[in-house]
mmCIF file of C-alpha atoms in Angstrom:
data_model
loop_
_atom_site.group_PDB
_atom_site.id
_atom_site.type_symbol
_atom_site.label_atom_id
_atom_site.label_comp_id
_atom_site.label_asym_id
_atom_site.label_seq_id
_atom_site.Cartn_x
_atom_site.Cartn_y
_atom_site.Cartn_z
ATOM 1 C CA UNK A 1 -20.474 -76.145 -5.010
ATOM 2 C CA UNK A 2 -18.099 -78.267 -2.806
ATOM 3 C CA UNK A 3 -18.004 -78.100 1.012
ATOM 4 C CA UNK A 4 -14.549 -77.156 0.803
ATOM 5 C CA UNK A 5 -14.424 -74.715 -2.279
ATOM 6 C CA UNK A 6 -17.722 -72.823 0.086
ATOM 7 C CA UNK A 7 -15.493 -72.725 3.113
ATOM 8 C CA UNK A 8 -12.074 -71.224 1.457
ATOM 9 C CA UNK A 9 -14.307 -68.805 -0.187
ATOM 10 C CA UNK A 10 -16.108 -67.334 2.391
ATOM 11 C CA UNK A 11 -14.242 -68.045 5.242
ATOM 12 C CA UNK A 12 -12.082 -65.165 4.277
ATOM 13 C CA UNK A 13 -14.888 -62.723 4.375
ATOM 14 C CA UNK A 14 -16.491 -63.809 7.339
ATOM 15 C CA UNK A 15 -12.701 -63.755 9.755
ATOM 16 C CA UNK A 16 -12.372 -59.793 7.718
ATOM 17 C CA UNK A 17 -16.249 -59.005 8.515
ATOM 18 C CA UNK A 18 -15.463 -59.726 12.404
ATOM 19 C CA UNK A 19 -12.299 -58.330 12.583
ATOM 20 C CA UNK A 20 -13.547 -55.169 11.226
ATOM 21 C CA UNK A 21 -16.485 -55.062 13.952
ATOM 22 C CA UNK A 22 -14.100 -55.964 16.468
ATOM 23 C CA UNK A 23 -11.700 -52.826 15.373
ATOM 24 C CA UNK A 24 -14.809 -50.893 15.184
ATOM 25 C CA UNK A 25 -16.006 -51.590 18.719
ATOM 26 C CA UNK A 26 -12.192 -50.371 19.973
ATOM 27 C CA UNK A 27 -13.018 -46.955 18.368
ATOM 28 C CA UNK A 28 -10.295 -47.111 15.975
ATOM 29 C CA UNK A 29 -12.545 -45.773 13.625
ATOM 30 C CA UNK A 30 -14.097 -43.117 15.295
ATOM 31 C CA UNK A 31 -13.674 -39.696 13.209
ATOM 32 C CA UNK A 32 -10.962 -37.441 14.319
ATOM 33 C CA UNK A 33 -10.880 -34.417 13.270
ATOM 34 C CA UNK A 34 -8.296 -33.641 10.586
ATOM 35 C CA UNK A 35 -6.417 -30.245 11.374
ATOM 36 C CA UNK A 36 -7.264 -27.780 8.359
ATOM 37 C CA UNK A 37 -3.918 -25.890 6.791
ATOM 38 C CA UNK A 38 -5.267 -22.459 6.814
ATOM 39 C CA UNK A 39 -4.415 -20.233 3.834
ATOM 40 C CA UNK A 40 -1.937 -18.254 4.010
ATOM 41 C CA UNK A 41 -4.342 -14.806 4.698
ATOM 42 C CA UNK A 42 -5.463 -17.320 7.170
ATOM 43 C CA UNK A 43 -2.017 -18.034 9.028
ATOM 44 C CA UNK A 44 -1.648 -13.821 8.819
ATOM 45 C CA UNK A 45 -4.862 -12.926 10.317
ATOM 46 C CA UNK A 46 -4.167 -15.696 13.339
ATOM 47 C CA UNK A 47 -0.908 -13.973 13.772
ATOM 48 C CA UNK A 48 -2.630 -10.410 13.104
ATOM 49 C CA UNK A 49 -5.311 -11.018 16.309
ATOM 50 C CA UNK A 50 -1.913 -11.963 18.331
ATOM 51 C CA UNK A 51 0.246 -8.984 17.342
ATOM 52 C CA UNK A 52 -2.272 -6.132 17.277
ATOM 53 C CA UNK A 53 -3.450 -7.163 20.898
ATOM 54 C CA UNK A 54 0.233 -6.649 22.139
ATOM 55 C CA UNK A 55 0.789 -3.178 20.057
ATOM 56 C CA UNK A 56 -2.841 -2.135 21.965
ATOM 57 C CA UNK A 57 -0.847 -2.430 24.901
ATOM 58 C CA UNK A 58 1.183 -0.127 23.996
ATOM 59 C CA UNK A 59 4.282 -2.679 24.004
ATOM 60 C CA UNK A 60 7.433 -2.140 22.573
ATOM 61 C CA UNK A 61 8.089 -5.082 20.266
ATOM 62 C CA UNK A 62 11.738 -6.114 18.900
ATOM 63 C CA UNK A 63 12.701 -4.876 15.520
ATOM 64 C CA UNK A 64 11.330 -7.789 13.536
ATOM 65 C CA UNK A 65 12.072 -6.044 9.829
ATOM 66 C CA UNK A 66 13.160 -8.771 8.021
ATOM 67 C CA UNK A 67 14.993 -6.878 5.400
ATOM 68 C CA UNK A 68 18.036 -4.516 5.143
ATOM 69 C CA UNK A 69 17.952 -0.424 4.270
ATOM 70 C CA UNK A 70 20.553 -0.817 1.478
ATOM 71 C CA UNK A 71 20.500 2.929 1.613
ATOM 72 C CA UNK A 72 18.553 5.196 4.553
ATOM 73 C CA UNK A 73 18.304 8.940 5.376
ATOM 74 C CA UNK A 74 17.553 8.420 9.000
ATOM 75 C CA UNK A 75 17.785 11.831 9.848
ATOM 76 C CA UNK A 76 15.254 12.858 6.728
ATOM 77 C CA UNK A 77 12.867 13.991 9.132
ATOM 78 C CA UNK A 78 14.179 15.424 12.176
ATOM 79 C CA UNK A 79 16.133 18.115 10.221
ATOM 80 C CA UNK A 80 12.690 19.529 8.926
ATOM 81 C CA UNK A 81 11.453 21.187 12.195
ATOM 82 C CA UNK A 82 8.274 22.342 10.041
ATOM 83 C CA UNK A 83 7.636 18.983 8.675
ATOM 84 C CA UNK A 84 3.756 18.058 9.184
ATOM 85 C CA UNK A 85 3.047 15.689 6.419
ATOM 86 C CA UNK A 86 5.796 12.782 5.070
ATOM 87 C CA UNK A 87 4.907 11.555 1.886
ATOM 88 C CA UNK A 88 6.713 8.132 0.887
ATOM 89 C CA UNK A 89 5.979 7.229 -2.601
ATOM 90 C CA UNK A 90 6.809 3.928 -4.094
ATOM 91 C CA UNK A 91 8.713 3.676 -7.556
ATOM 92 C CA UNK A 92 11.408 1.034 -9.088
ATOM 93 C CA UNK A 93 15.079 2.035 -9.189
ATOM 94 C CA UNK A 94 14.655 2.512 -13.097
ATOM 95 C CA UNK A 95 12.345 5.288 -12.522
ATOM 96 C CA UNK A 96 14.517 8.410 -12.312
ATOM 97 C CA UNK A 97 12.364 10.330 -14.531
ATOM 98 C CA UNK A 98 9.432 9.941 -12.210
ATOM 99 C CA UNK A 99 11.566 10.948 -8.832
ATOM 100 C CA UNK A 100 12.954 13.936 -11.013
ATOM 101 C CA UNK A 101 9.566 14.833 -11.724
ATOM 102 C CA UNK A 102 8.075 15.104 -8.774
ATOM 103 C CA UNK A 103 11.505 16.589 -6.987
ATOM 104 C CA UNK A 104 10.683 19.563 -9.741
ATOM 105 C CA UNK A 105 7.070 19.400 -8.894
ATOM 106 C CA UNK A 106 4.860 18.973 -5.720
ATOM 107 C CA UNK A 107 7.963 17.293 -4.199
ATOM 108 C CA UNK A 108 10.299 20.184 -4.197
ATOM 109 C CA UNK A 109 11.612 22.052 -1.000
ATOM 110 C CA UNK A 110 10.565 25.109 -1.955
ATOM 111 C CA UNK A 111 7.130 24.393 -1.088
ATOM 112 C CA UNK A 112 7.500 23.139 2.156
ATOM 113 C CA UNK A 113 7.360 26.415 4.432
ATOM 114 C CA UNK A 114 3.639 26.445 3.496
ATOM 115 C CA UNK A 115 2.627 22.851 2.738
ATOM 116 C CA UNK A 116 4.865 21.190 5.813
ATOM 117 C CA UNK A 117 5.289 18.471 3.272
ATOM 118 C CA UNK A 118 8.428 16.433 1.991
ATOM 119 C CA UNK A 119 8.441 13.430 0.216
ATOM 120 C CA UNK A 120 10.940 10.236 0.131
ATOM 121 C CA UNK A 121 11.286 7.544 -2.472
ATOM 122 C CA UNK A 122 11.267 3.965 -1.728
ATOM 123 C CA UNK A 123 12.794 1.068 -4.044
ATOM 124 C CA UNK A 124 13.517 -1.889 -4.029
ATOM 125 C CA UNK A 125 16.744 -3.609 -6.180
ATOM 126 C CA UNK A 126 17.110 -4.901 -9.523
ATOM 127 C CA UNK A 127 19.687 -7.014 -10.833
ATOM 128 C CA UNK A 128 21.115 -4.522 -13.344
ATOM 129 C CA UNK A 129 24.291 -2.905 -11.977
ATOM 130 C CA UNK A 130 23.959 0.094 -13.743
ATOM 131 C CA UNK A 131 20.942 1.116 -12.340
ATOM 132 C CA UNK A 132 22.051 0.521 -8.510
ATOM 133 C CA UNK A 133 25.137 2.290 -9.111
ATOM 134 C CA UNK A 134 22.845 5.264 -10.514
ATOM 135 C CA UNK A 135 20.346 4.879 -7.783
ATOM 136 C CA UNK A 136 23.956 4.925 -5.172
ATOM 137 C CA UNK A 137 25.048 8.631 -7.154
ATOM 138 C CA UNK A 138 21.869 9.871 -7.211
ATOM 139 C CA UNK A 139 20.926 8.931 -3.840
ATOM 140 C CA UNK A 140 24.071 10.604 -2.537
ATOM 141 C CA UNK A 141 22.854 13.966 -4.538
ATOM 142 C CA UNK A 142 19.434 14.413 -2.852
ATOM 143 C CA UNK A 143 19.238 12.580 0.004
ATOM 144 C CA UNK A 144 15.677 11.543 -0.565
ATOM 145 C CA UNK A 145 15.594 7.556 -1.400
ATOM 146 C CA UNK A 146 15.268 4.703 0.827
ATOM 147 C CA UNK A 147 16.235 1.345 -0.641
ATOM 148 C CA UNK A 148 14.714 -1.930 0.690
ATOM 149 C CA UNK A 149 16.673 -5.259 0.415
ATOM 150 C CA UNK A 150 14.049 -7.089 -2.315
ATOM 151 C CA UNK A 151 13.187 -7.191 -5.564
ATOM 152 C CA UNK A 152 11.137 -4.641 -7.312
ATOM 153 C CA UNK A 153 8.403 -6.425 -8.412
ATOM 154 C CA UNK A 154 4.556 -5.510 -8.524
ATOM 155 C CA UNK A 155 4.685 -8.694 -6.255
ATOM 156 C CA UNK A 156 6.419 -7.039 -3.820
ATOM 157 C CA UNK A 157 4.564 -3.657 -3.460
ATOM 158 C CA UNK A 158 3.235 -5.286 -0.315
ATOM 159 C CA UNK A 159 6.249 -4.980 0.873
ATOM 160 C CA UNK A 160 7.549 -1.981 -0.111
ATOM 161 C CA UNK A 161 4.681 -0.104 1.808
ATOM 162 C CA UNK A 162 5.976 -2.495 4.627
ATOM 163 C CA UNK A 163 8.916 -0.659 4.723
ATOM 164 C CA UNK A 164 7.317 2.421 4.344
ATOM 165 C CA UNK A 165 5.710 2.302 7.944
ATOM 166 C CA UNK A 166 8.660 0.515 9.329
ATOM 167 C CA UNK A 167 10.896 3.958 8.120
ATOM 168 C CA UNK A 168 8.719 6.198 9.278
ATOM 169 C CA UNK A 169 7.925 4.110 12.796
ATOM 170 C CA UNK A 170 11.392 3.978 13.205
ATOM 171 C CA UNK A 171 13.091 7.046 12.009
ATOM 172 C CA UNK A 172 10.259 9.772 11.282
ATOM 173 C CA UNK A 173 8.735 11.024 14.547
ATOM 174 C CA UNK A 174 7.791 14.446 13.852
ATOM 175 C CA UNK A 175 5.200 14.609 11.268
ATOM 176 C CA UNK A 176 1.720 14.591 12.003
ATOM 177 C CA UNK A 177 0.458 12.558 8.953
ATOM 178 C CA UNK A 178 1.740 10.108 6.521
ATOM 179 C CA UNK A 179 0.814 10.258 2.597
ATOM 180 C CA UNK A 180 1.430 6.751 0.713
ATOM 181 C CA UNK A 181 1.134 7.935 -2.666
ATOM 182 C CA UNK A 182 2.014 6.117 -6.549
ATOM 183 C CA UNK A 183 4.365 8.039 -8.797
ATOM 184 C CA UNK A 184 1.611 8.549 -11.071
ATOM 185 C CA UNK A 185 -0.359 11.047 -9.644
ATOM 186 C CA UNK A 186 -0.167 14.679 -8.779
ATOM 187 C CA UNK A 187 -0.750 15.949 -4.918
ATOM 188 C CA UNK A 188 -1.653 19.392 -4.802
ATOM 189 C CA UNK A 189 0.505 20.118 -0.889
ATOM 190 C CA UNK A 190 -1.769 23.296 -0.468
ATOM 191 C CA UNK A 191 -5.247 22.143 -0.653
ATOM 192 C CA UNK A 192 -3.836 19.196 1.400
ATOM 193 C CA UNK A 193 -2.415 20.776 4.158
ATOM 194 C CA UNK A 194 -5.802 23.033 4.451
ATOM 195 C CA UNK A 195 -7.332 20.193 4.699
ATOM 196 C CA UNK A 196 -5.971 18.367 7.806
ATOM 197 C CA UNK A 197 -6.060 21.647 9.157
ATOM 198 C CA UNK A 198 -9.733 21.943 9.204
ATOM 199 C CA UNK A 199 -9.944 18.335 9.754
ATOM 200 C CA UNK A 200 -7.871 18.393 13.205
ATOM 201 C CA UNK A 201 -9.769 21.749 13.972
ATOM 202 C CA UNK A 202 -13.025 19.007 13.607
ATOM 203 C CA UNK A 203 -12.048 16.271 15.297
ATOM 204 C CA UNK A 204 -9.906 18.534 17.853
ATOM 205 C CA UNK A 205 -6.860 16.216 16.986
ATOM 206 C CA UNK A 206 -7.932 12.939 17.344
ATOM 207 C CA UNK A 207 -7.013 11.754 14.057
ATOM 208 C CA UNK A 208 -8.034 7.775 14.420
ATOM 209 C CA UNK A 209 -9.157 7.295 10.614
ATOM 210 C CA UNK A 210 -7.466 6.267 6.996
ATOM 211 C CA UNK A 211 -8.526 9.398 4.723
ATOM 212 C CA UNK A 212 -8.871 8.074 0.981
ATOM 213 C CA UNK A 213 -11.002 7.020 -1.289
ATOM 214 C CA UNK A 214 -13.175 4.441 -0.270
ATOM 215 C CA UNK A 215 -14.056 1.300 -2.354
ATOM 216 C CA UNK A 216 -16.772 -0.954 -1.480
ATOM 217 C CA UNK A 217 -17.838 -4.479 -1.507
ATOM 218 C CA UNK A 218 -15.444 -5.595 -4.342
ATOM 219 C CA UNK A 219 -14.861 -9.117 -5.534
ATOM 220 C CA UNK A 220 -11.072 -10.359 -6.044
ATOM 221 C CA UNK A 221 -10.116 -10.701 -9.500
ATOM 222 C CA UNK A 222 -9.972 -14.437 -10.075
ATOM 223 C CA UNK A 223 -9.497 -15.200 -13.889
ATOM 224 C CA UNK A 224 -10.646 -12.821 -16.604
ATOM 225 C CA UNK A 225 -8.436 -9.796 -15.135
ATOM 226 C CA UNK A 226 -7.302 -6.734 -17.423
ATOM 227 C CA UNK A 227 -3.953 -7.451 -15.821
ATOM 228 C CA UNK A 228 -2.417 -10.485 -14.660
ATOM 229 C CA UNK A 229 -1.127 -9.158 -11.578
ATOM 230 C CA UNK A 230 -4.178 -8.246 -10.366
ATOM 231 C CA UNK A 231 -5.560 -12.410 -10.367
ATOM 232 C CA UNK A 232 -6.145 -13.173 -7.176
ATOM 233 C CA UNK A 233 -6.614 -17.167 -6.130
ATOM 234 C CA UNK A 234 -8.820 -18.734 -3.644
ATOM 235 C CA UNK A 235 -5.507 -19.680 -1.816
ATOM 236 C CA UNK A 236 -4.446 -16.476 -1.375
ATOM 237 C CA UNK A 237 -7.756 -14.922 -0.183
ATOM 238 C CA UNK A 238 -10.740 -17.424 0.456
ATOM 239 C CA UNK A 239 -13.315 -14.931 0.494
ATOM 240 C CA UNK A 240 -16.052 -13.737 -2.115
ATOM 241 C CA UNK A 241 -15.221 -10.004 -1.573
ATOM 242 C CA UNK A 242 -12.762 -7.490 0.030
ATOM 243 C CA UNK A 243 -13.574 -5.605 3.164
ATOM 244 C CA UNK A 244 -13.809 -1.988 2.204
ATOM 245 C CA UNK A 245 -10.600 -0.211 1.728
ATOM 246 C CA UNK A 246 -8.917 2.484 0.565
ATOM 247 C CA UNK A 247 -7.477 3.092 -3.287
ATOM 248 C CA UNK A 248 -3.666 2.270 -3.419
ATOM 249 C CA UNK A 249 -2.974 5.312 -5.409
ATOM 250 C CA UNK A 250 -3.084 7.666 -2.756
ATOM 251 C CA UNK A 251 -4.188 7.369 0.953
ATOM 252 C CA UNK A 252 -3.754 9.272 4.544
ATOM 253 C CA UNK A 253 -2.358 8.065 7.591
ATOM 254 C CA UNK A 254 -2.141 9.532 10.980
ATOM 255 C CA UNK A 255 1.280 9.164 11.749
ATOM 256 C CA UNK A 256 0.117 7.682 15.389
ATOM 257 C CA UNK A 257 -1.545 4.732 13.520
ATOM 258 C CA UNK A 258 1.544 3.647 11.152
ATOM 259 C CA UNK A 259 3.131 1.580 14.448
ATOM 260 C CA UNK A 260 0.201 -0.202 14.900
ATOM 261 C CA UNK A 261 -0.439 -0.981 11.658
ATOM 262 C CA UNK A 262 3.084 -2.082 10.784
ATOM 263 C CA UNK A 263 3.234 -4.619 14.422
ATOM 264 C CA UNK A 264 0.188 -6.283 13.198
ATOM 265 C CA UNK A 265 1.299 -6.748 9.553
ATOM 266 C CA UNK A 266 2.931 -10.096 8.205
ATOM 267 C CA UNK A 267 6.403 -9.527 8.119
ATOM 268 C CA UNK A 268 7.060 -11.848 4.929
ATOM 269 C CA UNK A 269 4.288 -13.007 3.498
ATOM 270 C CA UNK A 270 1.453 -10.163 3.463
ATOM 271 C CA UNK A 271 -1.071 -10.440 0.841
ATOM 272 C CA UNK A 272 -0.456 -9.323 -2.527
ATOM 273 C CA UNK A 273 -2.754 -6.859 -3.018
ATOM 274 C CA UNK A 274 -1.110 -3.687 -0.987
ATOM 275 C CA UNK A 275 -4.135 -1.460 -0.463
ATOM 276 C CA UNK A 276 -6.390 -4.022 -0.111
ATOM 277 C CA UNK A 277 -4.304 -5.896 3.018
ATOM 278 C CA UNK A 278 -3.115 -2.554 5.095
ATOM 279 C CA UNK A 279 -6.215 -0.470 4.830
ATOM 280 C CA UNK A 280 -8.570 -2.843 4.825
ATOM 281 C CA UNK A 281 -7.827 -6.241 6.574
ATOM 282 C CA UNK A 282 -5.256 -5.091 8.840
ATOM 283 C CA UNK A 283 -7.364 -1.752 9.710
ATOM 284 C CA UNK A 284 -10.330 -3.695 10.175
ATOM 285 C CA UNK A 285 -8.924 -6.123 12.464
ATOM 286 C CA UNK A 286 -7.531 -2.977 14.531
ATOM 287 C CA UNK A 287 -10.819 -0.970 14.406
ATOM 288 C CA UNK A 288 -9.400 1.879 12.152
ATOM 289 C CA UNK A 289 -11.869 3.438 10.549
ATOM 290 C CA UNK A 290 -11.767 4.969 7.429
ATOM 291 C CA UNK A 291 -13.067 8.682 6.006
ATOM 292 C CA UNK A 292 -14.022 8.284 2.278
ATOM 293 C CA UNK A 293 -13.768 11.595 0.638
ATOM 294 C CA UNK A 294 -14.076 10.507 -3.227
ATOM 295 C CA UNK A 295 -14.575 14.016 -5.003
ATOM 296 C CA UNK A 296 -10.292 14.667 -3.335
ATOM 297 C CA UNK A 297 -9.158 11.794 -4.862
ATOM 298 C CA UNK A 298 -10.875 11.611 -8.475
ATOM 299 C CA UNK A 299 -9.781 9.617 -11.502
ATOM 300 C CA UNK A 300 -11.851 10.448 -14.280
ATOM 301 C CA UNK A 301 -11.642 12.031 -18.122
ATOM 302 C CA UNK A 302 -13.353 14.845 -16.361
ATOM 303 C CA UNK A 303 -11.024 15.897 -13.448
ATOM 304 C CA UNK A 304 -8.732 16.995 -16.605
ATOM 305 C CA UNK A 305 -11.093 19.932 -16.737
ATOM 306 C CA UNK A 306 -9.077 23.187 -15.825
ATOM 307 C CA UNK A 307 -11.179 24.230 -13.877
ATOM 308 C CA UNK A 308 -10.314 21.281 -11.493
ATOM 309 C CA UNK A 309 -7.506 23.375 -10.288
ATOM 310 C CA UNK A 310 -9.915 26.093 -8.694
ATOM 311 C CA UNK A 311 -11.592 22.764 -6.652
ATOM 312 C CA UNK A 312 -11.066 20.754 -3.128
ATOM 313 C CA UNK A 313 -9.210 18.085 -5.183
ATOM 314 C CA UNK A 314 -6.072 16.895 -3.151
ATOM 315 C CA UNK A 315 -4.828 13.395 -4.639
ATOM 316 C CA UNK A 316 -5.137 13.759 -8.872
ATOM 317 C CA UNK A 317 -4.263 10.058 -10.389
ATOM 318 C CA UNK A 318 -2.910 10.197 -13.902
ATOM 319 C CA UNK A 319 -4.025 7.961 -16.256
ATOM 320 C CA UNK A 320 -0.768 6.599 -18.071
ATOM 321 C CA UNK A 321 -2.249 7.022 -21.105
ATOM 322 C CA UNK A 322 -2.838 11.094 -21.338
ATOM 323 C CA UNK A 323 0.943 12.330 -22.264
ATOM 324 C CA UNK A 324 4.091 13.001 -21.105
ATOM 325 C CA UNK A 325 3.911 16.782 -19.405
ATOM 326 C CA UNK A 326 0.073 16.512 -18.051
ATOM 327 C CA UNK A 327 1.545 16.298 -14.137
ATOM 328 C CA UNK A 328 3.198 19.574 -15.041
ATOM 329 C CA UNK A 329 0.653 21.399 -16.641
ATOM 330 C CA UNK A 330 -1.456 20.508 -13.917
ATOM 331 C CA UNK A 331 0.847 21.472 -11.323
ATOM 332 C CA UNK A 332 1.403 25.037 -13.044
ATOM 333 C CA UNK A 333 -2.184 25.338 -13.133
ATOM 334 C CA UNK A 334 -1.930 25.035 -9.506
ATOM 335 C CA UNK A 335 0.368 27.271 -8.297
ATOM 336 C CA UNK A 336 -1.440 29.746 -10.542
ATOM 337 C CA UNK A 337 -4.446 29.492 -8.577
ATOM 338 C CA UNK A 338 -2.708 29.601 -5.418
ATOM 339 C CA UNK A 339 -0.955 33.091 -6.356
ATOM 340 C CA UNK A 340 2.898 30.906 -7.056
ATOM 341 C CA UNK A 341 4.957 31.514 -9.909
ATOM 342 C CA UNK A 342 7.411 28.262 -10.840
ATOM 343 C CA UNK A 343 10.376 29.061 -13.114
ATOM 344 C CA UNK A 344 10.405 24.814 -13.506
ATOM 345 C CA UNK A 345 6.780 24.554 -15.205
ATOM 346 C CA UNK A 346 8.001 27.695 -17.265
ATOM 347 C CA UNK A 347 9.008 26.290 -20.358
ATOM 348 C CA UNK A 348 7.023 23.147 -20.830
ATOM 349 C CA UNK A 349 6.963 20.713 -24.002
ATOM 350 C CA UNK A 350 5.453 17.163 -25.015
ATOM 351 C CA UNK A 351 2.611 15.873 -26.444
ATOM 352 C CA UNK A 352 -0.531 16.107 -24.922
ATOM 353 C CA UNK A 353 -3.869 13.945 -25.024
ATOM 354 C CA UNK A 354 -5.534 16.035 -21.919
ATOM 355 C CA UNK A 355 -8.826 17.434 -23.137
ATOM 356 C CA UNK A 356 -9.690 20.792 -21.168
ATOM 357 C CA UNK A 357 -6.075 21.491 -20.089
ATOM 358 C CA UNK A 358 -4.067 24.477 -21.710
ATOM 359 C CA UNK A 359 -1.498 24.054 -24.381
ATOM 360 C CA UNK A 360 1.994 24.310 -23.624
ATOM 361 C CA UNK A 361 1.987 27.509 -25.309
#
C-alpha cells in the first residue's frame, strides 16, 4: 500500500484515538449519575413522608381540595346531636335505586336513636343532564348527597373516598367513627354500634386502628385480570405485592384519624386502587395500624345462611349476582332478631337466588 494512501487512512484514527484520551483525561467522561423519574406512587410517597410529618405536628394546613362540592349538606352532622358513627358510601349519580334502598333500609332515620348512625352519599358527575338535574331534585328532597366536581368513573373511586375524608374533616366533627362502605352491601347499625362500644370500653378510647377485613401479601393484578379495571402496571405501582390493607367494601375509621389520612394523601393523582392506597400505603407510612376482624365482614355463599342474622356479622357484601330483594330480606331478618318490626321490608317481591334465606312469602 502507498505511503500516502497508509497516512490518509490512519491518520484519521490515530488524531480521534488521542483526542478521545485527551477528553478522557479532562473527566468529561466520568459517569454522572442520571436522575431517575420516580413513578408516580413514587412522586406520592416522597410527598406523603413530607405531608404526614407536618399533620403529626398537629399543623393546620390550607384547604388544598382541588375540586368543587357541586352540592354539600354542611350542616349534615351537627344537627344530629346523637350522631356516633357517619357512614359515607360511594355510588354514581345513576344509582337512585341503590340510595333509595338503603334510605329504606339500614340508612333510614328511624334507626338512628339506637345505632347513632347516618349515612351520606357521595357522587361524582356524568355528562347526562337528566341525571344531574335528578340528582339536583332529589338532593333537595333528602338532604343526604354530596357531589364532587369529577367524573364518575371506577378510575376515580380514589378520589371519591378523597372527598369523603375531606367532608367529614371539614364539616363532620361530631361523630366518633367513620364507615366507608360500597352500595352493595348490607350494615347491620346494631351489631355495629355494640361493637365500638365494647371496643372503646377495651381500648378505654384510644381508637388508633383501621377495623376491616384484613388482606394479606397480595400481588397487583398485572395482565390476566377478571376485570380490566383491576390491571395494575409496573408504572403505577413498582412493587411485587401490596402492603396489607383493608377490603374496599367496607372499612372503620376513627374519626380522629380521617385528617391525617386525608393531609398525607395525593391530592390529584392517588393510586388507583382506593383501598389498597388509603388503608394500606398511606396508613402504613403514618403507623396506623389495622384490626382484622374477618368473620364481621364475610363474603361467602355461606353467610346467606339465616342463621347469619343471629351472629357478630357487622359489614354483609352482596354478591351482585344473588337477586334483586336479598339486602332486604336480610335486613328484615335483622330487625327480627333484634326485637324491630319494619312496615318497609313488609311486603317484599323479586326473584331470589339466596340459598338458606326465607321466601318472600
Amino acid at each position: 500500500m502507498p505511503r500516502r494512501v497508509l497516512l490518509r487512512r490512519v491518520l484519521p484514527v490515530v488524531l480521534a484515538a488521542a483526542a478521545m484520551a485527551f477528553l478522557a483525561l479532562q473527566g468529561v467522561f466520568d459517569l454522572v449519575p442520571v436522575p431517575h423519574a420516580p413513578s408516580s406512587l413514587a412522586l406520592d410517597l416522597h410527598a406523603l413522608e413530607r405531608d404526614a410529618g407536618r399533620a403529626s405536628r398537629n399543623a393546620t394546613p390550607p384547604d388544598d381540595f382541588p375540586f368543587e362540592f357541586l352540592i354539600n349538606e354542611p350542616e349534615f352532622c351537627r344537627s344530629k346531636e346523637d350522631l356516633d358513627v357517619i357512614n359515607f358510601v360511594g355510588v354514581a349519580p345513576w344509582e337512585k335505586s341503590a340510595r333509595e334502598r338503603i334510605r329504606r333500609l339500614w340508612g333510614n332515620s328511624t334507626w338512628r336513636s339506637v345505632s347513632g348512625f347516618s349515612t351520606v352519599f357521595l357522587v361524582g358527575t356524568t355528562e347526562e343532564e337528566g341525571v344531574m338535574e335528578a340528582v339536583q331534585k332529589e338532593s333537595q328532597v333528602f338532604r343526604d348527597i354530596i357531589q364532587v366536581s369529577f367524573r364518575d368513573t371506577y378510575d376515580n373511586l380514589t378520589l371519591k373516598t378523597l372527598s369523603g375524608f375531606h367532608w367529614v374533616d371539614r364539616y363532620c366533627p361530631n361523630p366518633t367513627w367513620v364507615l366507608k362502605s360500597d352500595a352493595d352491601v348490607v350494615v347491620n347499625v346494631f351489631e355495629l354500634k355494640d361493637f365500638l362500644t365494647q371496643y372503646d370500653e377495651r381500648t378505654n378510647g384510644t381508637r388508633h386502628q383501621l377495623i376491616c377485613k384484613r388482606r394479606h401479601s397480595l400481588s397487583p393484578c398485572r395482565k390476566s385480570c377478571r376485570h380490566k379495571k383491576w390491571q395494575v402496571s409496573w408504572e403505577e405501582y413498582p412493587h411485587p405485592r401490596y402492603p396489607s390493607y383493608c377490603q374496599g367494601p367496607g372499612y372503620i375509621i376513627p374519626r380522629r384519624l380521617v385528617g391525617t389520612i386525608y393531609r398525607a394523601a395525593n391530592k390529584t393523582h392517588p393510586f388507583r386502587m382506593e383501598d389498597v392506597y388509603y388503608t394500606g400505603i398511606l396508613a402504613d407510612k403514618l403507623g396506623i395500624t389495622k384490626l382484622s376482624i374477618a368473620h364481621r365482614f364475610p363474603w361467602r355463599p355461606r353467610a346467606w345462611q339465616d342463621s347469619f342474622v343471629t351472629t357478630d356479622i357487622m359489614i354483609l357484601e352482596l354478591d351482585k349476582g344473588v337477586g334483586r330483594g336479598a339486602s332486604t330480606l336480610v335486613w328484615s331478618n335483622i330487625l327480627h332478631n333484634r326485637g324491630f318490626k319494619d312496615e318497609s321490608c313488609a311486603n317484599v317481591t323479586g326473584n331470589y337466588k339466596v340459598p338458606g334465606l326465607p321466601s318472600a312469602s
